[in-house]
Tab-separated table of C-alpha atoms in Angstrom:
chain	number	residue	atom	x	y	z
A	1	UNK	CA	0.000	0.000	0.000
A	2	UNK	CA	2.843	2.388	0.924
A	3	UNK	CA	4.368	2.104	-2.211
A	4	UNK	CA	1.886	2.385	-3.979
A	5	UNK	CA	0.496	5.514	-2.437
A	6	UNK	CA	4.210	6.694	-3.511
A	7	UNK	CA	3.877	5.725	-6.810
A	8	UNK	CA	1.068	8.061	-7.367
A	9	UNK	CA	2.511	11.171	-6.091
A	10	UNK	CA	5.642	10.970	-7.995
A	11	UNK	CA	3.725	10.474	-11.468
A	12	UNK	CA	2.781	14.396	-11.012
A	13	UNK	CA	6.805	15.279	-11.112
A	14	UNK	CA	9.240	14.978	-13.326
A	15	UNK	CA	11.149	12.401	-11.950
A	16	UNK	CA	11.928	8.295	-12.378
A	17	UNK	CA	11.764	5.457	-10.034
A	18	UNK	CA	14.978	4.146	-10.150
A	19	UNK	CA	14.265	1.317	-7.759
A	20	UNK	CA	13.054	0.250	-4.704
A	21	UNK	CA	15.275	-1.787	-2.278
A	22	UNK	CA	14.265	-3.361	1.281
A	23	UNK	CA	12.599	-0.191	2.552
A	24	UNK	CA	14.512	2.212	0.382
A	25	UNK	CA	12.836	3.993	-2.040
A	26	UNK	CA	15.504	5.525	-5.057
A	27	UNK	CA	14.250	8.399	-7.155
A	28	UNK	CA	16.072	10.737	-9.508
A	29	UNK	CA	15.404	13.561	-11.692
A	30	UNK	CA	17.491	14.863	-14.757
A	31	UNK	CA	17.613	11.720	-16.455
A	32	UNK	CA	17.092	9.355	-18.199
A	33	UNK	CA	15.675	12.468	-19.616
A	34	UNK	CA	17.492	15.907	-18.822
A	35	UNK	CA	15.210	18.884	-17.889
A	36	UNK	CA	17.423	21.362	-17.665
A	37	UNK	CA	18.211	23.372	-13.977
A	38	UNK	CA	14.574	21.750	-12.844
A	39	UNK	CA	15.866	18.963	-11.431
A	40	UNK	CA	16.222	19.866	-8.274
A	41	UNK	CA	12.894	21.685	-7.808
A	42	UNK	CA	11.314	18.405	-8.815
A	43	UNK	CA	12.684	16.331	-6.771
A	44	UNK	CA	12.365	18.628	-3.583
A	45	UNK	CA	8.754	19.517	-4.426
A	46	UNK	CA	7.965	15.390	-4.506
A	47	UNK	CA	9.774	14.706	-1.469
A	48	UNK	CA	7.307	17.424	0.233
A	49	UNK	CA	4.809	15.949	-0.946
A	50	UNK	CA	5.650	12.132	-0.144
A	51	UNK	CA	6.439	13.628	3.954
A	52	UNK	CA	3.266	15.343	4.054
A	53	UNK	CA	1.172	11.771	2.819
A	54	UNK	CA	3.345	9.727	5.106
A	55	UNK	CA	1.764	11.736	8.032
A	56	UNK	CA	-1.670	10.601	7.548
A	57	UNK	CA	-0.741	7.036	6.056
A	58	UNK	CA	-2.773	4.259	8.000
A	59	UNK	CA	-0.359	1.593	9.461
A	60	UNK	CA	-3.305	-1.929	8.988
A	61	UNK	CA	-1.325	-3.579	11.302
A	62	UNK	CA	-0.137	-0.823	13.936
A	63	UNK	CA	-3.230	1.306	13.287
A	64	UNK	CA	-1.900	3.593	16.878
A	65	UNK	CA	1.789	4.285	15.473
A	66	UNK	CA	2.694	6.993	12.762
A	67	UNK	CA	4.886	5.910	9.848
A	68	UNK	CA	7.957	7.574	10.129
A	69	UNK	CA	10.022	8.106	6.777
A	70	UNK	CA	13.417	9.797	6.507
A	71	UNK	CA	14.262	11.357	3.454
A	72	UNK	CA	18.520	12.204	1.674
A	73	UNK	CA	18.342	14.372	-1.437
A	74	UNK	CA	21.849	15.385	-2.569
A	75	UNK	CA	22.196	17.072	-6.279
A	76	UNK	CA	25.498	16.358	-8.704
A	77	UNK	CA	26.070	14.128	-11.597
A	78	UNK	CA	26.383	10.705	-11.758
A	79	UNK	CA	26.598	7.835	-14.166
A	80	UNK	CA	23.811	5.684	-15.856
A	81	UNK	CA	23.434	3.437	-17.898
A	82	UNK	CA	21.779	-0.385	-18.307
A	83	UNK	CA	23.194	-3.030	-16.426
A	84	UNK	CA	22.783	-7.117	-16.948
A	85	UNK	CA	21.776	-9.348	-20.225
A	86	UNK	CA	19.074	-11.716	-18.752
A	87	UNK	CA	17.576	-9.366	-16.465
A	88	UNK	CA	18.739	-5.889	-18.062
A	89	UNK	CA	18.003	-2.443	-15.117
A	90	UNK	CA	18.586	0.686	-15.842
A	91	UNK	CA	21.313	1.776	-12.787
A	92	UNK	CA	22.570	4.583	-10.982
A	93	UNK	CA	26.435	5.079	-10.063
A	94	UNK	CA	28.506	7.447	-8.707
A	95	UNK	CA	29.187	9.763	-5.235
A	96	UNK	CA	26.039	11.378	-5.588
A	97	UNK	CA	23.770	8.328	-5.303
A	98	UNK	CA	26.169	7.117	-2.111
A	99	UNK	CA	25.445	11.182	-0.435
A	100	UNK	CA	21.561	10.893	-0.985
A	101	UNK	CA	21.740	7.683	0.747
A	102	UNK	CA	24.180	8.937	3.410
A	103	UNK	CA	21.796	12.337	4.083
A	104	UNK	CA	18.940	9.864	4.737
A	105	UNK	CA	20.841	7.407	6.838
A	106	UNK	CA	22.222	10.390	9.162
A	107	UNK	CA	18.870	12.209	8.991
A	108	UNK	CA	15.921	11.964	11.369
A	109	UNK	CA	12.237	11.012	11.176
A	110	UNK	CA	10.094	13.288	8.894
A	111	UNK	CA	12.347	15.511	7.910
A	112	UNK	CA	14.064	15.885	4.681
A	113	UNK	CA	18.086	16.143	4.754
A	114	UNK	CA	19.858	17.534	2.519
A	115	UNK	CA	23.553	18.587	1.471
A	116	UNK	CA	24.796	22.219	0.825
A	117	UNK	CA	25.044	21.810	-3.129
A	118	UNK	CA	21.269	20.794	-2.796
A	119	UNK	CA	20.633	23.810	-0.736
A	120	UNK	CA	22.191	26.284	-2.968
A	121	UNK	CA	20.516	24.754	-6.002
A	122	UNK	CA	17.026	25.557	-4.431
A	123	UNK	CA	17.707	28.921	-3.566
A	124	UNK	CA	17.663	30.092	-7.450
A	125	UNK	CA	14.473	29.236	-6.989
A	126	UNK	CA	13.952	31.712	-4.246
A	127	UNK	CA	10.182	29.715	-2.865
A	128	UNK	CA	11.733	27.132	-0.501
A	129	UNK	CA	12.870	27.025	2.993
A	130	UNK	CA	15.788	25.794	4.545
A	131	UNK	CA	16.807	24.928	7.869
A	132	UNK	CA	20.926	24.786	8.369
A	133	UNK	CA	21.657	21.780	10.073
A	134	UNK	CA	25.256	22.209	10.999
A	135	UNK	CA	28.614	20.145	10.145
A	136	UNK	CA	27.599	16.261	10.601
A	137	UNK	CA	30.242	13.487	10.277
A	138	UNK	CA	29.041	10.696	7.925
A	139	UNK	CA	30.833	7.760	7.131
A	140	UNK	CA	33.001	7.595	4.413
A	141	UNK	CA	31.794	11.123	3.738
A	142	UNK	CA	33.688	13.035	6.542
A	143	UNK	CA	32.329	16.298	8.089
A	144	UNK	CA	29.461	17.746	5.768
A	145	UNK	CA	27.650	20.801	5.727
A	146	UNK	CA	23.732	19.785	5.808
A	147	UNK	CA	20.617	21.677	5.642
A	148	UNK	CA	16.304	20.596	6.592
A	149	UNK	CA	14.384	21.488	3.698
A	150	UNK	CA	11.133	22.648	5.703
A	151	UNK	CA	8.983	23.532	2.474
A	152	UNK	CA	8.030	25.868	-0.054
A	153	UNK	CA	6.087	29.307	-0.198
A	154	UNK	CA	4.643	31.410	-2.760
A	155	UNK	CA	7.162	33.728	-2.439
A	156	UNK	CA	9.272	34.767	-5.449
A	157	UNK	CA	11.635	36.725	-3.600
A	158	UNK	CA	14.825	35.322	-2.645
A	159	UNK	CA	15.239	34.834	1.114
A	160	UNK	CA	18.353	37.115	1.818
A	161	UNK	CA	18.875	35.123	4.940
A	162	UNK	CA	20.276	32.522	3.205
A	163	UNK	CA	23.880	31.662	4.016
A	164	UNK	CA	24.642	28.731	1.980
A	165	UNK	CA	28.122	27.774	0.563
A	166	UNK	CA	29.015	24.299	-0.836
A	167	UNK	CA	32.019	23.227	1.579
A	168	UNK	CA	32.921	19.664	-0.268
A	169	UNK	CA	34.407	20.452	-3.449
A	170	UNK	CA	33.963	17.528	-6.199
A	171	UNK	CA	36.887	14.977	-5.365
A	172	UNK	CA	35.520	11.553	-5.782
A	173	UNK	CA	32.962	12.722	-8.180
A	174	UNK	CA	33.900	11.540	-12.168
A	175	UNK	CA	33.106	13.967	-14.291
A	176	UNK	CA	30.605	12.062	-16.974
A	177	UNK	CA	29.334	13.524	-20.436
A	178	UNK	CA	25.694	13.452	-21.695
A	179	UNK	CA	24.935	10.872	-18.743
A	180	UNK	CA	24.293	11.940	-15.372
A	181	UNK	CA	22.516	13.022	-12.497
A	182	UNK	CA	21.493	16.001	-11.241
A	183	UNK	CA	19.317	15.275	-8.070
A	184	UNK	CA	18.762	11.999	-6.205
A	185	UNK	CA	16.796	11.326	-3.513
A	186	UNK	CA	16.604	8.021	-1.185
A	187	UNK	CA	13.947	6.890	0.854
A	188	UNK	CA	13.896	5.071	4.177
A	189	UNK	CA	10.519	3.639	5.854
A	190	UNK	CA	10.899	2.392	9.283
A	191	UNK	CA	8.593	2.904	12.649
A	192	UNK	CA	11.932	3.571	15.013
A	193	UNK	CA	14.662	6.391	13.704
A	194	UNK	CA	17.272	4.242	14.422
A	195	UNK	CA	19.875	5.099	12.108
A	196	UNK	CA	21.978	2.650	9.797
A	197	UNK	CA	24.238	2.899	7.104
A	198	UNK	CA	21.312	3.120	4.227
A	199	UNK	CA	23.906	1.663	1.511
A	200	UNK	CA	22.262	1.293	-2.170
């Protein structure tokens, strides 16, 4: 039922189901079909509206408890590209997909973490609002700069508040032509926020 209900919301965004994995939930945006500087919009818009579902979402068998869901959304390229010969996916590589999954692993129950570069994307956009985490130390990441996204307005103003610079520069990340990614998002689904490594 749960992924079903998600299946639903993300056919109104521009984004693709990469896969689904134990209770992970992988979406991207940017490809396989590239739109442009929107990626990131998309994918934060979605993930709003996935948290705000999961709040009323009926548990059948724990009918008293809430679901909780934890949400990583990181923004950078990445490489794609079909994988197998009997069983042929379409796949997802590269640092970016290992920081979404990271930023949900080291996030907390309904909230949606998410990294500097993902923060500073969104601000173009001048509508959304962001929370500034602090420095958090992730593994295999090292200390990163994190942000809540807490949701969008009307607003077309930029918030001069804002204070965002990206702190990790792009070691580790290949640079990849015509294919990649420019926002991925992974999804956690547990009733405890007991964190865990979230690898994908």
């Amino acid at each position: 039922d749960l992924y079903t209900c998600f299946d639903s919301i993300i056919d109104n965004f521009d984004v693709y189901k990469v896969e689904t994995i134990g209770d992970a939930y992988m979406v991207a945006s940017g490809l396989p079909v590239r739109n442009g500087s929107t990626h990131v919009r998309e994918i934060a818009r979605m993930s709003l509206k996935l948290l705000e579902a999961v709040k009323t979402f009926p548990i059948r068998h724990r009918p008293a408890e809430q679901l909780q869901l934890r949400v990583g959304f990181h923004t950078g390229p990445c490489c794609a590209g079909v994988v197998g010969v009997k069983m042929p996916r379409y796949c997802l590589f590269g640092d970016t997909v290992n920081t979404a999954s990271r930023l949900e692993a080291y996030g907390e129950p309904l909230k949606i973490h998410i990294s500097s570069e993902t923060a500073l994307a969104l601000e173009s956009f001048g509508t959304f609002s962001v929370e500034r985490r602090g420095q958090v130390e992730m593994k295999g990441k090292g200390v990163m700069t994190t942000f809540w996204l807490l949701g969008e307005d009307s607003q077309d103003e930029k918030d001069d508040e804002w204070d965002i610079t990206a702190d990790n520069d792009d070691e580790g990340i290949d640079d990849v032509d015509e294919i990649s990614s420019h926002a991925t998002v992974t999804f956690h689904v547990s009733d405890h926020d007991t964190v865990h490594d979230g690898q994908v």
